[in-house]
Amino acid sequence: MSLSNINSLALTHLKKEWMRAGLFFMLFASGGYFLFNRFWETRYALRWLGLTSVFGAWQLFVLWRSLGENHREGEVDLLPTLGWGNAISFARGIFIAGLLGFLFSPWAEGWLAWLPFTFYLFAALSDILDGYLARINNHVTKLGAALDMNNDSWGVLIVTLLVFWYGQVPLWYLPVGLARYFFIFGLWLREKQGKQNFEMPFSYRRRIFAGVQMGFIVSMLAPLFSPPATTIAATLFMIPFLGGFLYDWFLVTGRIDPEKGAAFFDKILTSAWMRWLPLLLRLCTVASLAYIAFAYSLGALWTLAQVVLIIMLIFGILGRLIAILTLIFAGLTFFSILPISAILLVLSTILLFTGTGALSLWSPEEWLIYNRAGEKADV
C-alpha cells in the first residue's frame, strides 16, 4: 500500500477521533450547563455555556486543522490515533474553556466556588501529564505541539482575567496574561520594519517561572485567600515573571548576546552566595515561624503545621514544596498574624524561586525542573 493510501486511512481514523472529541466537549458543556442551572442561576448558567462553547469550538477547530500534523518529528507517516498525550492536551483545552465560562459572572458560593480552582488544577496537571504520556508512548507529534501552544497562549490570559475579575489580584498583574501577546506583536512589528529577530535559546528559567506562575494562579482560584495577602503575593510573583520576558526580549532583539547572557547567569547560579543565600532565607523563615508559634495562639493544628514546616526547612527537605506550604500558611493566617505574615509571604516566595540551596538533604523537585519525565536519556 502506498504512503498516500496509508496516510489517507490514518486521516480517516483521526477524523473519527475528532468527532469523539467533539462529543466529549458537548457532554462537558451540556453537563456543566444543567449543573449550574440547577445549583446557580439560569443567567449565569447560560453565560457559562456561551463562553465555554466559544473556546471549545476554537479548540475543536485547532484540533481539526492540525490532524494532518499527527506525525513524529522527521517522519511523514500519519499516526492513526491521537494517543493519550494529545487526548489529555485536548481535555486540558476543555478545562480552560470551562474557566472562560466563569468570566463576567460573580464568584459562586459554597461548593460551586471550588469549580474554577478544580478546572485549572486539572488543566495544570494535564500540562505535565500530556507530555509525559506522549514521550513514554513514542507519540510526540507536531499536532501535540500545536495543541500545547494553543493551550499555553490562551490559558494564561483567560485565568489571569478570571482571577482579576474575582478581585484576587490587582490591576497591575494583568500584564502577566498579556505578556506573550505583547512579545509576539513586538516581534511581528520588528519584522515589518525590516529588523532582524534572533532565535531565543532554551532556558530552564522559563520552565521554573511558568511552573511557579501556574501554581500561584491555581492557589488564587481557591476561595480561601483574599486581598491584601493575594495582592502582595501577586506582586511578588509578577516581578520575576515579567523580568524574564524583558530579558528574553533583549535576547531576541540582539541587545544581549545569548552566550554572554547564559554565561552570566551560569556564573550567578553557581556562585557561592547563590548556594548560601537560600540557607539564610530558610533560617529567617524558620525564625518567623518559631516567633509565630510562641507569640500567637492559633490552635494545636496550626502549631503542629508550623513544627513540621520548621523541621523540613531546617533540613532542606522538599524545599520548593515546603515554600508553597509556607505561602499557604501565611495566606490563611494573614489577618491573624500581621505584619509577620507579610514577611513570611516575601521569604517563602523567594525560596520558591531559588530553592533551598546549601545543606539541603532532599530536593527531588529539582529533577523535575531540569528534566522531563518520560524522556529517554541520551546514550
mmCIF file of C-alpha atoms in Angstrom:
data_model
loop_
_atom_site.group_PDB
_atom_site.id
_atom_site.type_symbol
_atom_site.label_atom_id
_atom_site.label_comp_id
_atom_site.label_asym_id
_atom_site.label_seq_id
_atom_site.Cartn_x
_atom_site.Cartn_y
_atom_site.Cartn_z
ATOM 1 C CA MET A 1 0.000 0.000 0.000
ATOM 2 C CA SER A 2 1.383 3.426 -0.951
ATOM 3 C CA LEU A 3 2.250 6.075 1.599
ATOM 4 C CA SER A 4 -0.601 8.300 0.410
ATOM 5 C CA ASN A 5 -3.124 5.476 0.944
ATOM 6 C CA ILE A 6 -1.745 4.740 4.416
ATOM 7 C CA ASN A 7 -1.970 8.410 5.367
ATOM 8 C CA SER A 8 -5.471 8.614 3.900
ATOM 9 C CA LEU A 9 -6.634 5.727 6.099
ATOM 10 C CA ALA A 10 -4.898 7.242 9.117
ATOM 11 C CA LEU A 11 -6.562 10.601 8.469
ATOM 12 C CA THR A 12 -9.959 8.878 8.275
ATOM 13 C CA HIS A 13 -9.339 7.319 11.707
ATOM 14 C CA LEU A 14 -8.232 10.681 13.075
ATOM 15 C CA LYS A 15 -11.410 12.361 11.836
ATOM 16 C CA LYS A 16 -13.440 9.763 13.728
ATOM 17 C CA GLU A 17 -11.424 10.529 16.849
ATOM 18 C CA TRP A 18 -12.071 14.223 16.252
ATOM 19 C CA MET A 19 -15.814 13.510 16.258
ATOM 20 C CA ARG A 20 -15.431 11.655 19.552
ATOM 21 C CA ALA A 21 -13.571 14.662 20.929
ATOM 22 C CA GLY A 22 -16.465 16.858 19.813
ATOM 23 C CA LEU A 23 -18.908 14.549 21.586
ATOM 24 C CA PHE A 24 -16.813 14.746 24.748
ATOM 25 C CA PHE A 25 -16.935 18.532 24.633
ATOM 26 C CA MET A 26 -20.710 18.585 24.085
ATOM 27 C CA LEU A 27 -21.207 16.300 27.083
ATOM 28 C CA PHE A 28 -18.943 18.520 29.185
ATOM 29 C CA ALA A 29 -20.706 21.733 28.145
ATOM 30 C CA SER A 30 -24.245 20.396 28.478
ATOM 31 C CA GLY A 31 -23.453 18.734 31.811
ATOM 32 C CA GLY A 32 -21.979 21.972 33.114
ATOM 33 C CA TYR A 33 -25.000 23.957 31.975
ATOM 34 C CA PHE A 34 -27.503 21.662 33.687
ATOM 35 C CA LEU A 35 -25.389 21.660 36.850
ATOM 36 C CA PHE A 36 -25.188 25.444 37.026
ATOM 37 C CA ASN A 37 -28.822 25.889 36.054
ATOM 38 C CA ARG A 38 -29.763 23.630 38.955
ATOM 39 C CA PHE A 39 -27.461 24.982 41.668
ATOM 40 C CA TRP A 40 -26.648 28.529 40.485
ATOM 41 C CA GLU A 41 -28.745 30.945 38.409
ATOM 42 C CA THR A 42 -30.048 30.457 34.879
ATOM 43 C CA ARG A 43 -28.442 33.656 33.540
ATOM 44 C CA TYR A 44 -25.038 32.618 34.857
ATOM 45 C CA ALA A 45 -25.504 29.098 33.518
ATOM 46 C CA LEU A 46 -26.302 30.482 30.053
ATOM 47 C CA ARG A 47 -23.317 32.826 30.183
ATOM 48 C CA TRP A 48 -21.059 29.942 31.196
ATOM 49 C CA LEU A 49 -22.404 27.795 28.356
ATOM 50 C CA GLY A 50 -21.948 30.550 25.777
ATOM 51 C CA LEU A 51 -18.382 31.474 26.709
ATOM 52 C CA THR A 52 -17.350 27.847 27.164
ATOM 53 C CA SER A 53 -18.789 26.929 23.768
ATOM 54 C CA VAL A 54 -16.814 29.693 22.044
ATOM 55 C CA PHE A 55 -13.456 28.445 23.270
ATOM 56 C CA GLY A 56 -14.468 24.798 22.952
ATOM 57 C CA ALA A 57 -15.321 25.386 19.287
ATOM 58 C CA TRP A 58 -11.939 27.049 18.809
ATOM 59 C CA GLN A 59 -10.220 24.086 20.465
ATOM 60 C CA LEU A 60 -12.005 21.698 18.103
ATOM 61 C CA PHE A 61 -11.007 23.872 15.143
ATOM 62 C CA VAL A 62 -7.336 23.797 16.187
ATOM 63 C CA LEU A 63 -7.520 20.020 16.553
ATOM 64 C CA TRP A 64 -9.169 19.587 13.129
ATOM 65 C CA ARG A 65 -6.695 21.915 11.439
ATOM 66 C CA SER A 66 -3.765 20.003 12.931
ATOM 67 C CA LEU A 67 -4.868 16.433 12.165
ATOM 68 C CA GLY A 68 -2.505 16.331 9.186
ATOM 69 C CA GLU A 69 0.398 17.005 11.569
ATOM 70 C CA ASN A 70 -0.167 13.926 13.710
ATOM 71 C CA HIS A 71 3.262 12.531 12.892
ATOM 72 C CA ARG A 72 6.571 12.307 14.694
ATOM 73 C CA GLU A 73 9.302 14.865 14.069
ATOM 74 C CA GLY A 74 11.241 13.971 10.923
ATOM 75 C CA GLU A 75 8.612 11.471 9.713
ATOM 76 C CA VAL A 76 5.787 11.791 7.189
ATOM 77 C CA ASP A 77 3.642 8.796 8.186
ATOM 78 C CA LEU A 78 0.492 9.905 9.976
ATOM 79 C CA LEU A 79 -0.246 8.121 13.243
ATOM 80 C CA PRO A 80 -3.804 6.724 13.080
ATOM 81 C CA THR A 81 -4.698 7.656 16.673
ATOM 82 C CA LEU A 82 -4.386 10.848 18.666
ATOM 83 C CA GLY A 83 -2.727 8.982 21.513
ATOM 84 C CA TRP A 84 -3.105 9.555 25.225
ATOM 85 C CA GLY A 85 -0.864 12.614 25.246
ATOM 86 C CA ASN A 86 -2.894 14.508 22.647
ATOM 87 C CA ALA A 87 -6.154 13.372 24.238
ATOM 88 C CA ILE A 88 -5.013 14.836 27.564
ATOM 89 C CA SER A 89 -3.923 18.039 25.786
ATOM 90 C CA PHE A 90 -7.378 18.369 24.261
ATOM 91 C CA ALA A 91 -9.001 17.764 27.651
ATOM 92 C CA ARG A 92 -6.770 20.490 29.077
ATOM 93 C CA GLY A 93 -8.183 22.880 26.496
ATOM 94 C CA ILE A 94 -11.719 21.933 27.520
ATOM 95 C CA PHE A 95 -10.958 22.719 31.162
ATOM 96 C CA ILE A 96 -9.630 26.107 30.031
ATOM 97 C CA ALA A 97 -12.870 26.606 28.093
ATOM 98 C CA GLY A 98 -14.765 25.855 31.298
ATOM 99 C CA LEU A 99 -12.715 28.515 33.081
ATOM 100 C CA LEU A 100 -13.597 31.113 30.460
ATOM 101 C CA GLY A 101 -17.256 30.368 31.151
ATOM 102 C CA PHE A 102 -16.948 31.830 34.662
ATOM 103 C CA LEU A 103 -15.745 35.205 33.395
ATOM 104 C CA PHE A 104 -18.149 38.163 33.918
ATOM 105 C CA SER A 105 -20.215 36.230 36.479
ATOM 106 C CA PRO A 106 -19.877 36.604 40.255
ATOM 107 C CA TRP A 107 -17.846 34.038 42.143
ATOM 108 C CA ALA A 108 -20.289 31.303 43.104
ATOM 109 C CA GLU A 109 -20.735 30.341 46.739
ATOM 110 C CA GLY A 110 -20.463 27.035 48.562
ATOM 111 C CA TRP A 111 -19.016 24.028 46.783
ATOM 112 C CA LEU A 112 -19.540 25.659 43.370
ATOM 113 C CA ALA A 113 -16.903 28.233 44.323
ATOM 114 C CA TRP A 114 -14.299 25.466 44.109
ATOM 115 C CA LEU A 115 -15.035 24.600 40.470
ATOM 116 C CA PRO A 116 -12.773 27.272 38.876
ATOM 117 C CA PHE A 117 -9.951 26.074 41.144
ATOM 118 C CA THR A 118 -10.676 22.455 40.212
ATOM 119 C CA PHE A 119 -10.794 23.165 36.475
ATOM 120 C CA TYR A 120 -7.477 24.993 36.467
ATOM 121 C CA LEU A 121 -5.853 22.440 38.762
ATOM 122 C CA PHE A 122 -6.820 19.714 36.277
ATOM 123 C CA ALA A 123 -5.534 21.891 33.419
ATOM 124 C CA ALA A 124 -2.214 22.411 35.223
ATOM 125 C CA LEU A 125 -1.792 18.714 35.982
ATOM 126 C CA SER A 126 -2.720 17.882 32.379
ATOM 127 C CA ASP A 127 0.086 20.158 31.208
ATOM 128 C CA ILE A 128 2.534 17.842 32.986
ATOM 129 C CA LEU A 129 0.815 14.584 32.123
ATOM 130 C CA ASP A 130 0.280 15.076 28.376
ATOM 131 C CA GLY A 131 3.974 15.410 27.550
ATOM 132 C CA TYR A 132 4.894 12.507 29.812
ATOM 133 C CA LEU A 133 2.360 10.184 28.166
ATOM 134 C CA ALA A 134 3.418 11.280 24.683
ATOM 135 C CA ARG A 135 7.079 10.590 25.422
ATOM 136 C CA ILE A 136 6.698 7.161 27.048
ATOM 137 C CA ASN A 137 4.423 6.039 24.187
ATOM 138 C CA ASN A 138 6.686 7.490 21.455
ATOM 139 C CA HIS A 139 3.769 9.657 20.332
ATOM 140 C CA VAL A 140 5.342 13.133 20.378
ATOM 141 C CA THR A 141 3.821 14.904 17.359
ATOM 142 C CA LYS A 142 3.500 18.314 15.750
ATOM 143 C CA LEU A 143 -0.230 18.085 16.455
ATOM 144 C CA GLY A 144 0.536 17.834 20.164
ATOM 145 C CA ALA A 145 2.823 20.856 19.906
ATOM 146 C CA ALA A 146 0.013 22.823 18.221
ATOM 147 C CA LEU A 147 -2.449 21.929 20.989
ATOM 148 C CA ASP A 148 0.118 22.813 23.648
ATOM 149 C CA MET A 149 0.839 26.185 22.068
ATOM 150 C CA ASN A 150 -2.865 26.962 21.832
ATOM 151 C CA ASN A 151 -3.485 25.984 25.453
ATOM 152 C CA ASP A 152 -0.462 27.888 26.738
ATOM 153 C CA SER A 153 -1.347 31.033 24.796
ATOM 154 C CA TRP A 154 -4.977 31.247 25.823
ATOM 155 C CA GLY A 155 -4.809 29.529 29.195
ATOM 156 C CA VAL A 156 -2.604 32.114 30.897
ATOM 157 C CA LEU A 157 -4.660 35.007 29.500
ATOM 158 C CA ILE A 158 -8.023 33.512 30.473
ATOM 159 C CA VAL A 159 -7.059 32.538 34.007
ATOM 160 C CA THR A 160 -5.347 35.901 34.603
ATOM 161 C CA LEU A 161 -8.510 37.718 33.557
ATOM 162 C CA LEU A 162 -10.566 35.459 35.816
ATOM 163 C CA VAL A 163 -8.503 35.997 38.978
ATOM 164 C CA PHE A 164 -8.584 39.740 38.265
ATOM 165 C CA TRP A 165 -12.362 39.612 37.764
ATOM 166 C CA TYR A 166 -12.703 37.824 41.101
ATOM 167 C CA GLY A 167 -10.695 40.599 42.752
ATOM 168 C CA GLN A 168 -7.872 38.285 43.787
ATOM 169 C CA VAL A 169 -5.084 40.171 42.018
ATOM 170 C CA PRO A 170 -4.526 43.896 41.367
ATOM 171 C CA LEU A 171 -4.794 45.717 38.057
ATOM 172 C CA TRP A 172 -1.027 45.751 37.598
ATOM 173 C CA TYR A 173 -0.993 41.936 37.484
ATOM 174 C CA LEU A 174 -2.832 41.890 34.123
ATOM 175 C CA PRO A 175 0.398 42.198 32.052
ATOM 176 C CA VAL A 176 1.185 38.619 33.140
ATOM 177 C CA GLY A 177 -1.678 37.382 30.965
ATOM 178 C CA LEU A 178 -0.868 39.754 28.114
ATOM 179 C CA ALA A 179 2.937 39.419 28.137
ATOM 180 C CA ARG A 180 3.153 36.735 25.466
ATOM 181 C CA TYR A 181 0.844 38.642 23.115
ATOM 182 C CA PHE A 182 2.867 41.852 23.511
ATOM 183 C CA PHE A 183 6.025 39.815 22.903
ATOM 184 C CA ILE A 184 4.703 38.261 19.674
ATOM 185 C CA PHE A 185 3.302 41.596 18.481
ATOM 186 C CA GLY A 186 6.672 43.219 19.089
ATOM 187 C CA LEU A 187 8.437 40.550 17.028
ATOM 188 C CA TRP A 188 5.897 40.957 14.214
ATOM 189 C CA LEU A 189 6.329 44.734 14.269
ATOM 190 C CA ARG A 190 10.114 44.392 14.059
ATOM 191 C CA GLU A 191 9.755 42.102 11.030
ATOM 192 C CA LYS A 192 7.518 44.654 9.318
ATOM 193 C CA GLN A 193 10.194 47.269 9.969
ATOM 194 C CA GLY A 194 12.839 45.035 8.394
ATOM 195 C CA LYS A 195 14.652 44.391 11.662
ATOM 196 C CA GLN A 196 16.211 41.041 12.499
ATOM 197 C CA ASN A 197 14.836 38.822 15.252
ATOM 198 C CA PHE A 198 17.302 36.350 16.733
ATOM 199 C CA GLU A 199 16.472 32.824 17.861
ATOM 200 C CA MET A 200 15.675 32.549 21.551
ATOM 201 C CA PRO A 201 17.899 29.949 23.261
ATOM 202 C CA PHE A 202 16.496 27.277 25.560
ATOM 203 C CA SER A 203 16.349 28.233 29.221
ATOM 204 C CA TYR A 204 15.376 26.304 32.349
ATOM 205 C CA ARG A 205 14.401 29.649 33.838
ATOM 206 C CA ARG A 206 11.289 29.777 31.669
ATOM 207 C CA ARG A 207 10.167 26.366 32.921
ATOM 208 C CA ILE A 208 10.683 27.429 36.534
ATOM 209 C CA PHE A 209 8.871 30.744 36.122
ATOM 210 C CA ALA A 210 5.995 29.230 34.117
ATOM 211 C CA GLY A 211 5.503 26.404 36.617
ATOM 212 C CA VAL A 212 5.648 28.729 39.619
ATOM 213 C CA GLN A 213 3.227 31.167 37.996
ATOM 214 C CA MET A 214 0.797 28.362 37.181
ATOM 215 C CA GLY A 215 0.903 27.095 40.755
ATOM 216 C CA PHE A 216 0.328 30.603 42.071
ATOM 217 C CA ILE A 217 -2.748 31.180 39.919
ATOM 218 C CA VAL A 218 -4.180 27.805 40.937
ATOM 219 C CA SER A 219 -3.991 28.948 44.556
ATOM 220 C CA MET A 220 -5.594 32.306 43.698
ATOM 221 C CA LEU A 221 -8.679 30.435 42.494
ATOM 222 C CA ALA A 222 -9.077 28.681 45.845
ATOM 223 C CA PRO A 223 -11.816 30.500 47.820
ATOM 224 C CA LEU A 224 -9.573 30.545 50.887
ATOM 225 C CA PHE A 225 -7.414 33.589 50.216
ATOM 226 C CA SER A 226 -8.263 37.250 49.777
ATOM 227 C CA PRO A 227 -6.586 40.660 49.486
ATOM 228 C CA PRO A 228 -4.358 42.157 50.732
ATOM 229 C CA ALA A 229 -2.487 38.841 51.052
ATOM 230 C CA THR A 230 -3.214 37.954 47.420
ATOM 231 C CA THR A 231 -2.243 41.459 46.272
ATOM 232 C CA ILE A 232 1.160 41.181 47.944
ATOM 233 C CA ALA A 233 1.717 37.664 46.614
ATOM 234 C CA ALA A 234 0.633 38.616 43.078
ATOM 235 C CA THR A 235 3.107 41.485 43.009
ATOM 236 C CA LEU A 236 5.939 39.273 44.268
ATOM 237 C CA PHE A 237 5.223 36.580 41.668
ATOM 238 C CA MET A 238 4.711 39.078 38.847
ATOM 239 C CA ILE A 239 8.095 40.818 39.073
ATOM 240 C CA PRO A 240 10.408 37.885 38.135
ATOM 241 C CA PHE A 241 7.911 36.598 35.548
ATOM 242 C CA LEU A 242 7.789 39.891 33.641
ATOM 243 C CA GLY A 243 11.512 40.375 34.212
ATOM 244 C CA GLY A 244 12.063 37.083 32.397
ATOM 245 C CA PHE A 245 10.021 38.305 29.424
ATOM 246 C CA LEU A 246 12.038 41.527 29.324
ATOM 247 C CA TYR A 247 15.308 39.583 29.347
ATOM 248 C CA ASP A 248 14.050 37.331 26.517
ATOM 249 C CA TRP A 249 13.100 40.440 24.556
ATOM 250 C CA PHE A 250 16.651 41.725 24.867
ATOM 251 C CA LEU A 251 17.881 38.323 23.644
ATOM 252 C CA VAL A 252 15.722 38.102 20.510
ATOM 253 C CA THR A 253 16.358 41.733 19.588
ATOM 254 C CA GLY A 254 20.119 41.274 19.868
ATOM 255 C CA ARG A 255 20.657 43.683 22.755
ATOM 256 C CA ILE A 256 22.091 40.836 24.847
ATOM 257 C CA ASP A 257 24.413 38.219 23.391
ATOM 258 C CA PRO A 258 22.901 34.765 24.190
ATOM 259 C CA GLU A 259 26.252 33.183 25.031
ATOM 260 C CA LYS A 260 27.318 36.056 27.271
ATOM 261 C CA GLY A 261 23.888 36.131 28.901
ATOM 262 C CA ALA A 262 23.954 32.378 29.555
ATOM 263 C CA ALA A 263 27.492 32.621 30.936
ATOM 264 C CA PHE A 264 26.439 35.485 33.203
ATOM 265 C CA PHE A 265 23.516 33.524 34.658
ATOM 266 C CA ASP A 266 25.610 30.361 34.988
ATOM 267 C CA LYS A 267 28.149 32.365 36.950
ATOM 268 C CA ILE A 268 25.421 33.683 39.244
ATOM 269 C CA LEU A 269 23.729 30.307 39.732
ATOM 270 C CA THR A 270 26.993 28.527 40.503
ATOM 271 C CA SER A 271 28.330 31.267 42.761
ATOM 272 C CA ALA A 272 28.809 30.638 46.468
ATOM 273 C CA TRP A 273 26.323 33.292 47.541
ATOM 274 C CA MET A 274 23.551 31.690 45.470
ATOM 275 C CA ARG A 275 24.144 28.470 47.398
ATOM 276 C CA TRP A 276 24.216 30.093 50.808
ATOM 277 C CA LEU A 277 21.605 32.850 50.369
ATOM 278 C CA PRO A 278 18.709 30.320 50.275
ATOM 279 C CA LEU A 279 20.048 28.827 53.515
ATOM 280 C CA LEU A 280 19.879 32.274 55.114
ATOM 281 C CA LEU A 281 16.325 32.662 53.799
ATOM 282 C CA ARG A 282 15.423 29.261 55.267
ATOM 283 C CA LEU A 283 16.732 30.298 58.676
ATOM 284 C CA CYS A 284 14.826 33.597 58.527
ATOM 285 C CA THR A 285 11.661 31.690 57.605
ATOM 286 C CA VAL A 286 12.240 29.254 60.470
ATOM 287 C CA ALA A 287 12.731 32.185 62.860
ATOM 288 C CA SER A 288 9.485 33.780 61.650
ATOM 289 C CA LEU A 289 7.526 30.548 62.098
ATOM 290 C CA ALA A 290 9.038 29.995 65.547
ATOM 291 C CA TYR A 291 8.126 33.538 66.563
ATOM 292 C CA ILE A 292 4.535 32.978 65.429
ATOM 293 C CA ALA A 293 4.341 29.723 67.396
ATOM 294 C CA PHE A 294 5.410 31.460 70.624
ATOM 295 C CA ALA A 295 3.684 34.824 70.151
ATOM 296 C CA TYR A 296 0.280 33.769 68.785
ATOM 297 C CA SER A 297 -2.281 31.191 69.868
ATOM 298 C CA LEU A 298 -3.511 29.759 66.582
ATOM 299 C CA GLY A 299 -4.539 26.349 67.909
ATOM 300 C CA ALA A 300 -2.982 22.906 68.162
ATOM 301 C CA LEU A 301 -3.282 22.015 64.463
ATOM 302 C CA TRP A 302 -1.670 25.255 63.330
ATOM 303 C CA THR A 303 1.156 24.771 65.827
ATOM 304 C CA LEU A 304 1.709 21.226 64.573
ATOM 305 C CA ALA A 305 1.818 22.505 60.989
ATOM 306 C CA GLN A 306 4.403 25.104 61.999
ATOM 307 C CA VAL A 307 6.586 22.471 63.684
ATOM 308 C CA VAL A 308 6.524 20.309 60.534
ATOM 309 C CA LEU A 309 7.395 23.294 58.334
ATOM 310 C CA ILE A 310 10.230 24.325 60.651
ATOM 311 C CA ILE A 311 11.791 20.844 60.703
ATOM 312 C CA MET A 312 11.631 20.436 56.929
ATOM 313 C CA LEU A 313 13.013 23.933 56.334
ATOM 314 C CA ILE A 314 15.929 23.367 58.705
ATOM 315 C CA PHE A 315 16.967 20.182 56.931
ATOM 316 C CA GLY A 316 16.057 21.363 53.421
ATOM 317 C CA ILE A 317 13.581 18.578 52.658
ATOM 318 C CA LEU A 318 11.246 19.095 49.672
ATOM 319 C CA GLY A 319 12.301 22.739 49.682
ATOM 320 C CA ARG A 320 10.088 24.250 46.996
ATOM 321 C CA LEU A 321 7.063 22.258 48.168
ATOM 322 C CA ILE A 322 7.615 23.488 51.726
ATOM 323 C CA ALA A 323 7.891 27.040 50.379
ATOM 324 C CA ILE A 324 4.449 26.562 48.801
ATOM 325 C CA LEU A 325 3.016 25.207 52.058
ATOM 326 C CA THR A 326 4.518 28.144 53.949
ATOM 327 C CA LEU A 327 2.891 30.511 51.460
ATOM 328 C CA ILE A 328 -0.448 28.796 52.070
ATOM 329 C CA PHE A 329 0.058 29.053 55.836
ATOM 330 C CA ALA A 330 0.856 32.771 55.550
ATOM 331 C CA GLY A 331 -2.175 33.358 53.337
ATOM 332 C CA LEU A 332 -4.605 31.501 55.590
ATOM 333 C CA THR A 333 -3.385 33.231 58.758
ATOM 334 C CA PHE A 334 -2.645 36.608 57.149
ATOM 335 C CA PHE A 335 -5.002 38.792 59.188
ATOM 336 C CA SER A 336 -4.270 36.976 62.449
ATOM 337 C CA ILE A 337 -0.503 37.459 62.473
ATOM 338 C CA LEU A 338 0.168 40.781 60.734
ATOM 339 C CA PRO A 339 2.815 42.033 59.985
ATOM 340 C CA ILE A 340 4.864 38.832 60.339
ATOM 341 C CA SER A 341 2.612 37.126 57.772
ATOM 342 C CA ALA A 342 3.694 39.634 55.121
ATOM 343 C CA ILE A 343 7.338 38.835 55.910
ATOM 344 C CA LEU A 344 6.564 35.122 55.550
ATOM 345 C CA LEU A 345 4.982 35.772 52.144
ATOM 346 C CA VAL A 346 8.133 37.509 50.916
ATOM 347 C CA LEU A 347 10.554 34.905 52.309
ATOM 348 C CA SER A 348 8.646 31.863 51.047
ATOM 349 C CA THR A 349 8.111 33.414 47.603
ATOM 350 C CA ILE A 350 11.852 33.969 47.174
ATOM 351 C CA LEU A 351 12.547 30.416 48.396
ATOM 352 C CA LEU A 352 10.101 29.057 45.844
ATOM 353 C CA PHE A 353 12.118 30.662 43.044
ATOM 354 C CA THR A 354 15.611 29.953 44.398
ATOM 355 C CA GLY A 355 15.175 26.542 46.018
ATOM 356 C CA THR A 356 16.634 25.763 49.437
ATOM 357 C CA GLY A 357 20.312 25.927 48.446
ATOM 358 C CA ALA A 358 23.193 24.597 50.532
ATOM 359 C CA LEU A 359 22.818 21.853 53.157
ATOM 360 C CA SER A 360 19.541 20.571 51.708
ATOM 361 C CA LEU A 361 19.016 16.889 52.427
ATOM 362 C CA TRP A 362 16.426 16.024 49.799
ATOM 363 C CA SER A 363 15.110 18.110 46.904
ATOM 364 C CA PRO A 364 13.572 15.696 44.360
ATOM 365 C CA GLU A 365 11.548 18.514 42.786
ATOM 366 C CA GLU A 366 14.793 19.919 41.345
ATOM 367 C CA TRP A 367 14.961 16.927 38.985
ATOM 368 C CA LEU A 368 11.557 17.817 37.519
ATOM 369 C CA ILE A 369 12.795 21.324 36.788
ATOM 370 C CA TYR A 370 15.866 20.241 34.839
ATOM 371 C CA ASN A 371 14.437 17.076 33.269
ATOM 372 C CA ARG A 372 11.260 15.985 31.518
ATOM 373 C CA ALA A 373 9.535 12.908 32.889
ATOM 374 C CA GLY A 374 9.379 10.070 30.371
ATOM 375 C CA GLU A 375 12.240 11.383 28.254
ATOM 376 C CA LYS A 376 14.914 8.814 27.460
ATOM 377 C CA ALA A 377 18.429 9.713 28.432
ATOM 378 C CA ASP A 378 20.935 10.076 25.641
ATOM 379 C CA VAL A 379 23.103 7.019 25.213
#
